Coordinates of C-alpha atoms and ligand atoms in Angstrom, one line a residue:
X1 CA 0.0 0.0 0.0
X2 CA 1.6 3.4 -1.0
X3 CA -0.7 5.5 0.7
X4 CA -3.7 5.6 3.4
X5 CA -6.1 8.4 4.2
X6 CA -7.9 8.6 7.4
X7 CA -10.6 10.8 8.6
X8 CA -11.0 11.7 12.2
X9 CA -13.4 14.4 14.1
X10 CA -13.3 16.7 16.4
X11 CA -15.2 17.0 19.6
X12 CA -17.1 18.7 22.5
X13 CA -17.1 17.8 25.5
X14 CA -20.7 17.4 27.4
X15 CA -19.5 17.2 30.7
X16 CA -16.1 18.6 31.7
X17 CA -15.7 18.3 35.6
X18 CA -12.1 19.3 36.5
X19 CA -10.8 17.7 40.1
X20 CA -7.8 18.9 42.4
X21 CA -4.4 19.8 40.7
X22 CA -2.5 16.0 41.1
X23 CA 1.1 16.3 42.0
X24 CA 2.0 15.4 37.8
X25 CA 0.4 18.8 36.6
X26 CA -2.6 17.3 35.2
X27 CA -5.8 17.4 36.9
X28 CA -8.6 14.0 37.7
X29 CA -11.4 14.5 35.4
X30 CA -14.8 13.1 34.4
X31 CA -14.7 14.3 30.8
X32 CA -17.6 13.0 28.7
X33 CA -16.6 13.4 25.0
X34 CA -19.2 13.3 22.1
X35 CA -17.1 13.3 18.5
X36 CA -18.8 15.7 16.0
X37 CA -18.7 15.8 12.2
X38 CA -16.2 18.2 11.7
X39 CA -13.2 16.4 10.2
X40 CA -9.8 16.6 9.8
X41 CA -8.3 13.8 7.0
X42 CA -4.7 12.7 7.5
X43 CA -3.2 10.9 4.7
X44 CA 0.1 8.6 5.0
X45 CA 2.2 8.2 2.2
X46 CA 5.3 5.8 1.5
X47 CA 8.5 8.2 2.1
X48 CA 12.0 8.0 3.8
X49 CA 11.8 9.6 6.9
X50 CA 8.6 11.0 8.9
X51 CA 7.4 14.6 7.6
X52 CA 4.3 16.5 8.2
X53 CA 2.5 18.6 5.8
X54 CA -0.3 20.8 6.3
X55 CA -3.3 22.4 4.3
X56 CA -6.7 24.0 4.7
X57 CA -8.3 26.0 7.2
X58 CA -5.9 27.5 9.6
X59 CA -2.8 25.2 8.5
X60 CA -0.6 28.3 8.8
X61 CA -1.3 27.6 12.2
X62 CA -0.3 24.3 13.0
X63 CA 3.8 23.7 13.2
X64 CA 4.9 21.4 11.1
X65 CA 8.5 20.6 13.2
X66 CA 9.0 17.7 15.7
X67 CA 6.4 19.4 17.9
X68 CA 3.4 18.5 15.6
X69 CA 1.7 16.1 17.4
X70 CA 0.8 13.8 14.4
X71 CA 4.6 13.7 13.8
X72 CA 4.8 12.9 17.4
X73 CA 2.4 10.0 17.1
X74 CA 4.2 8.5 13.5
X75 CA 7.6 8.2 15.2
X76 CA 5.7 6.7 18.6
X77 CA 4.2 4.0 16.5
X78 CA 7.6 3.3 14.4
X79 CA 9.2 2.9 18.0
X80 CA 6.1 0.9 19.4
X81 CA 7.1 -1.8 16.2
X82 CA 10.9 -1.5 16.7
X83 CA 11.6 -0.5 13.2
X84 CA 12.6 2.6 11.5
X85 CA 9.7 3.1 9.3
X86 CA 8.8 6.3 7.3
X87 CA 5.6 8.4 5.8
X88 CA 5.1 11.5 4.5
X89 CA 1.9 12.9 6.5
X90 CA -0.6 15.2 4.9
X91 CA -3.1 16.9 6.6
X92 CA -6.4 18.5 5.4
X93 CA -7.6 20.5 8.3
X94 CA -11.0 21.6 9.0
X95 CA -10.7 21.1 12.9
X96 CA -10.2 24.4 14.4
X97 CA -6.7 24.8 16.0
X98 CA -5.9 25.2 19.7
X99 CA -10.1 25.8 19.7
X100 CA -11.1 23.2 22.1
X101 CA -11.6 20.7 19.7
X102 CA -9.1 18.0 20.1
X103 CA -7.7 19.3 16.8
X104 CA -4.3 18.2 17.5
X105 CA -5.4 15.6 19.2
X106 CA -7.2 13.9 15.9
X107 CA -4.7 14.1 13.7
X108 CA -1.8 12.3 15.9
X109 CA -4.8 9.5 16.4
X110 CA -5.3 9.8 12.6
X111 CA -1.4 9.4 11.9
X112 CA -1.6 6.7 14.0
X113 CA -4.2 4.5 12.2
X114 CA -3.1 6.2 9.1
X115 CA 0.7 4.8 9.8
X116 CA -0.5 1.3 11.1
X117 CA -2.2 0.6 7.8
X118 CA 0.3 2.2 5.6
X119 CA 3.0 0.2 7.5
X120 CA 1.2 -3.3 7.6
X121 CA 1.8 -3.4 11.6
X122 CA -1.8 -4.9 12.2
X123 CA -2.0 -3.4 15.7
X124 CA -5.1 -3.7 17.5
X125 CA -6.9 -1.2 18.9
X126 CA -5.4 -1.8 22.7
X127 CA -1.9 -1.3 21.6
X128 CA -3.1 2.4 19.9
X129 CA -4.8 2.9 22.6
X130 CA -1.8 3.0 25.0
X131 CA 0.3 4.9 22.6
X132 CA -2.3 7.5 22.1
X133 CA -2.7 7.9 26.1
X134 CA 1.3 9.1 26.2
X135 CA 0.9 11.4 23.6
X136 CA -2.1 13.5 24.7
X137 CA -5.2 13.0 27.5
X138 CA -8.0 13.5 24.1
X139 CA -5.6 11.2 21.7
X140 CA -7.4 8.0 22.7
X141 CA -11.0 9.3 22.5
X142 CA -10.2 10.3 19.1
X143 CA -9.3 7.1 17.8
X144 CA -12.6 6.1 19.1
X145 CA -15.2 8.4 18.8
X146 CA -18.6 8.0 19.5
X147 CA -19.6 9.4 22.9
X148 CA -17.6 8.2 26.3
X149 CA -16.3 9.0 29.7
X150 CA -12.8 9.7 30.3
X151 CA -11.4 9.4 33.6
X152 CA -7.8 9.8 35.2
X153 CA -6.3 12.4 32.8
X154 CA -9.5 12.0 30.4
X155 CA -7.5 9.3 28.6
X156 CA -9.3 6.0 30.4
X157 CA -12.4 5.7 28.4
X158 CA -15.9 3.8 29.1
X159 CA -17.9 4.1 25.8
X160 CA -21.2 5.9 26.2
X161 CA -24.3 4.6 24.3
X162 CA -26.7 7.3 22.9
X163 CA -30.1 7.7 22.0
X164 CA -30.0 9.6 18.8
X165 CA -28.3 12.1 16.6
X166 CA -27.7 15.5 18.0
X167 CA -27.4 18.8 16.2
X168 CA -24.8 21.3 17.1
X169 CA -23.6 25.0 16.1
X170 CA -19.8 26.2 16.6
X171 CA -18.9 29.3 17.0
X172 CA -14.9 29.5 15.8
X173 CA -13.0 32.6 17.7
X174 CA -10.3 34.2 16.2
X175 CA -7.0 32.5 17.1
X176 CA -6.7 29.8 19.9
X177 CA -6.6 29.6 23.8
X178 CA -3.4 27.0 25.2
X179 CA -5.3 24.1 27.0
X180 CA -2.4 24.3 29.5
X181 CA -3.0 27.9 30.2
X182 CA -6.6 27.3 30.9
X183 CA -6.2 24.8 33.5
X184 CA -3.7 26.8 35.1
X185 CA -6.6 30.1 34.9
X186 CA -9.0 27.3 36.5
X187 CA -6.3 26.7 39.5
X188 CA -6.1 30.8 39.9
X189 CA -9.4 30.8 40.2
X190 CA -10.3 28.3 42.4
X191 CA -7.0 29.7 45.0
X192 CA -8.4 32.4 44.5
X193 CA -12.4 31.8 46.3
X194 CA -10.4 29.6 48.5
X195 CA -13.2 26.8 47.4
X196 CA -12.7 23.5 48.0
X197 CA -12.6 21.6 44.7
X198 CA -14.8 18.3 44.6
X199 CA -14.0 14.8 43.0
X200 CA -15.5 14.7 39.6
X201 CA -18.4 13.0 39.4
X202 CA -20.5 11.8 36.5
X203 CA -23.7 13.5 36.0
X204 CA -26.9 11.0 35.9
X205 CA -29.5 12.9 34.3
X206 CA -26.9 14.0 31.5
X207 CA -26.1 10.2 31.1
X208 CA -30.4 9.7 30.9
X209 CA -30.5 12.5 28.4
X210 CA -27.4 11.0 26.2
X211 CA -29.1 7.4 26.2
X212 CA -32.5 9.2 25.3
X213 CA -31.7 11.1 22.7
X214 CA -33.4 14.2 24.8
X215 CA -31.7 17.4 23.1
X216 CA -33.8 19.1 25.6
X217 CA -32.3 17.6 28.7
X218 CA -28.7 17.4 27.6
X219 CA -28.8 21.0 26.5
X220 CA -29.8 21.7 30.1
X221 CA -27.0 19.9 31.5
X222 CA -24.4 20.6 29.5
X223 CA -21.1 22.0 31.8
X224 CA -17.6 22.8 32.1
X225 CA -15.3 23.6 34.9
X226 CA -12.9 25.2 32.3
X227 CA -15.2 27.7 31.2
X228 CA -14.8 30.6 34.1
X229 CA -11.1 30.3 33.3
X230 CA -11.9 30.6 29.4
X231 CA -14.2 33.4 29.8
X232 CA -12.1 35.0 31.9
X233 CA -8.7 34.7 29.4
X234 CA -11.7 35.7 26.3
X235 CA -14.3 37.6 27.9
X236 CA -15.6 38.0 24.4
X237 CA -17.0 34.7 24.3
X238 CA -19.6 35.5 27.6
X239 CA -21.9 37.9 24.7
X240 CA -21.6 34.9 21.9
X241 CA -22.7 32.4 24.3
X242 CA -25.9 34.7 25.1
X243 CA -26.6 35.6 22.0
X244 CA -26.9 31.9 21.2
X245 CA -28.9 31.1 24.0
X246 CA -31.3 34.0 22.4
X247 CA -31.4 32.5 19.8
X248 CA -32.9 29.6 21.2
X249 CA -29.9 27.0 21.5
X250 CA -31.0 24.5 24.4
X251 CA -27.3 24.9 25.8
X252 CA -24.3 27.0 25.2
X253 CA -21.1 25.9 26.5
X254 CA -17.6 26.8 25.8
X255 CA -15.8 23.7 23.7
X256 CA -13.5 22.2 26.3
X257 CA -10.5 24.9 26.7
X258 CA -12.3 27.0 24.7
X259 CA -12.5 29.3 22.6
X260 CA -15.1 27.7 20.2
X261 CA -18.3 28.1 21.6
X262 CA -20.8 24.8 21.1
X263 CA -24.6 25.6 20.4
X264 CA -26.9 22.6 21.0
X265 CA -29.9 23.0 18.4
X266 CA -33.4 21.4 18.6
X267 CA -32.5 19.6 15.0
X268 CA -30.7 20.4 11.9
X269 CA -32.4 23.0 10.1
X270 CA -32.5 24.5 13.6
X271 CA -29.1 24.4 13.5
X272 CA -28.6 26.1 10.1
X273 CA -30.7 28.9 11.0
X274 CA -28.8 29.7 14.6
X275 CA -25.2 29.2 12.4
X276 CA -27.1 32.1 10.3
X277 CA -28.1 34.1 13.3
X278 CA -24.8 34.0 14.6
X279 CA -22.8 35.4 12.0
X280 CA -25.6 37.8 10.6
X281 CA -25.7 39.2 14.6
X282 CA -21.8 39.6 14.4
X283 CA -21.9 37.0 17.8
X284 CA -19.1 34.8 15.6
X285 CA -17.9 35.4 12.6
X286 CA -18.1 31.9 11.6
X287 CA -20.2 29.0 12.9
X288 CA -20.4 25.7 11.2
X289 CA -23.2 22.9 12.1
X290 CA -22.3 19.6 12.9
X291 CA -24.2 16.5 14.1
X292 CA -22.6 13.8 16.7
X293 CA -22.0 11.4 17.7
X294 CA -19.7 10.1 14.5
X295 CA -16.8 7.6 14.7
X296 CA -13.4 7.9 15.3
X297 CA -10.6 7.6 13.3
X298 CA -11.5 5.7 10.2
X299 CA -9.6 4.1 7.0
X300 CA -11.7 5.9 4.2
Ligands
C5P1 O1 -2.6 15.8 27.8 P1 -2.4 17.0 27.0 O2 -1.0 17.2 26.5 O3 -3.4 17.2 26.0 O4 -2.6 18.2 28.1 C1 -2.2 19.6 27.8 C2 -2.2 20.3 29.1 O5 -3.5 20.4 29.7 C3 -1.4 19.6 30.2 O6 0.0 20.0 30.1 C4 -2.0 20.2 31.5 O7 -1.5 21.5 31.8 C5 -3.5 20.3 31.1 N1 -4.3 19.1 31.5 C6 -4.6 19.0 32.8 N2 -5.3 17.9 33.2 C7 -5.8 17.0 32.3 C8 -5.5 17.2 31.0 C9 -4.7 18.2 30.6 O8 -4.2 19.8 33.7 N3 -6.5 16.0 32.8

């Protein structure tokens, strides 16, 4: 095989509750990701060495050096099978970077079934699993896709079943937010009210709503610890959450670490007419529908 495309979506997350700061930097979470159909595609292609590429929406954005996480993940696998292989990486990105999106995330789990395939390795799923964990806490979810918990640093995943499709608008900001600078606004925050921080705890009546298929209840229990830290690093994004909300969205909620915003619509043309409201209001100037859940990475 001389080359292997892959497509692999991004996601919001439906619950994101954020426990105590643990002693590795990271923080305990119970992080309940639902992949959406916005897609990046990663294609693999016989080469030499391992090199990255990258085209599309925002690919000015994205290094393309050793720090590229789909690089990252390439040169994991090769070691993983003890052999030097090589591809040449190309990615087509429509995932919003640094957005809160597991953008980054998607395409090292895309280069990783991308690479798997193009090398013949035959992996199973377990083995990507655990190479996708040590790259990033979202890398596994996006290999599988779908809707599912995450626990520990959101990379230990229980697979959620859901009741229906559900229709979404996001709202892209201009440029991104740094997850790790968001979780670090979160700790300010929280030193700051002197609170005391909970364990995360998985939300019942959002897990009834997900295996109902009631837009209505899981737009009303939507949350996300991160967001006061967002809002507070993009205090721009408080007026297009409310202006989506006015628009009748059953839940606005910032997209992980932010700063796309996520709309939850009664149903798809309901969707397409808040995307239009959103942009004709000036609340975003772009918004793109989606529907989730979808699957994860996938051999196309
Ligand atoms: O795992 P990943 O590299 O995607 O995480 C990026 C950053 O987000 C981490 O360096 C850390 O600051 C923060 N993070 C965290 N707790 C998690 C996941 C990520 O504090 N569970």
């Amino acid at each position: 095989m001389s080359s292997v495309t892959v497509r692999v979506p991004a996601k919001v997350n439906v619950q994101l509750s954020v426990g105590p700061l643990r002693e590795d930097g990271y923080h305990d979470l119970v992080n309940v990701f639902h992949a959406v159909s916005i897609f990046d595609e990663v294609v693999a292609k016989e080469a030499e060495g391992i090199t990255v590429q990258v085209n599309g929406k925002w690919s000015d954005q994205v290094p393309i050096d050793d720090s590229n996480l789909a690089i990252r993940a390439a040169r994991a696998l090769a070691k993983h099978a003890g052999r030097s292989y090589g591809a040449e990486l190309i990615i087509h990105k429509n995932i919003p970077v640094a957005g809160g999106m597991a953008g980054g995330s998607a395409d090292a789990a895309g280069a990783l079934v991308a690479c798997n395939e193009l090398w013949g390795l035959g992996l199973p799923m377990d083995d990507l699993m655990e190479i996708a964990g040590d790259l990033g806490s979202d890398v596994p979810f996006s290999l599988i896709g779908g809707t599912a918990v995450g626990t520990g640093r959101g990379e230990q995943l229980s697979e959620l079943p859901t009741g229906g499709t559900f229709h979404w608008v996001f709202a892209l900001a201009n440029g991104g937010l740094s997850t790790a600078k968001v979780y670090a606004e979160c700790d300010r925050l929280r030193a700051e009210s002197n609170a005391e921080v909970p364990w995360p705890t998985l939300n019942d009546s959002l897990m009834e709503a997900l295996g109902t298929g009631d837009a209505y209840a899981l737009g009303a229990h939507l949350s996300n610890d991160l967001q006061p830290a967002a809002l507070n690093l993009r205090p721009e994004l408080g007026p297009t959450l409310d202006s989506g909300r006015q628009h009748g969205a059953l839940g606005a909620i910032v997209s992980g670490s932010g700063p796309t915003c996520a709309f939850l619509a009664i149903d798809a043309t309901h969707a397409r007419d808040l995307a239009e409201s959103l942009t004709a209001t000036g609340a975003a100037h772009t918004a793109v529908a989606a529907h989730g859940p979808v699957q994860g990475a996938t051999v196309i």
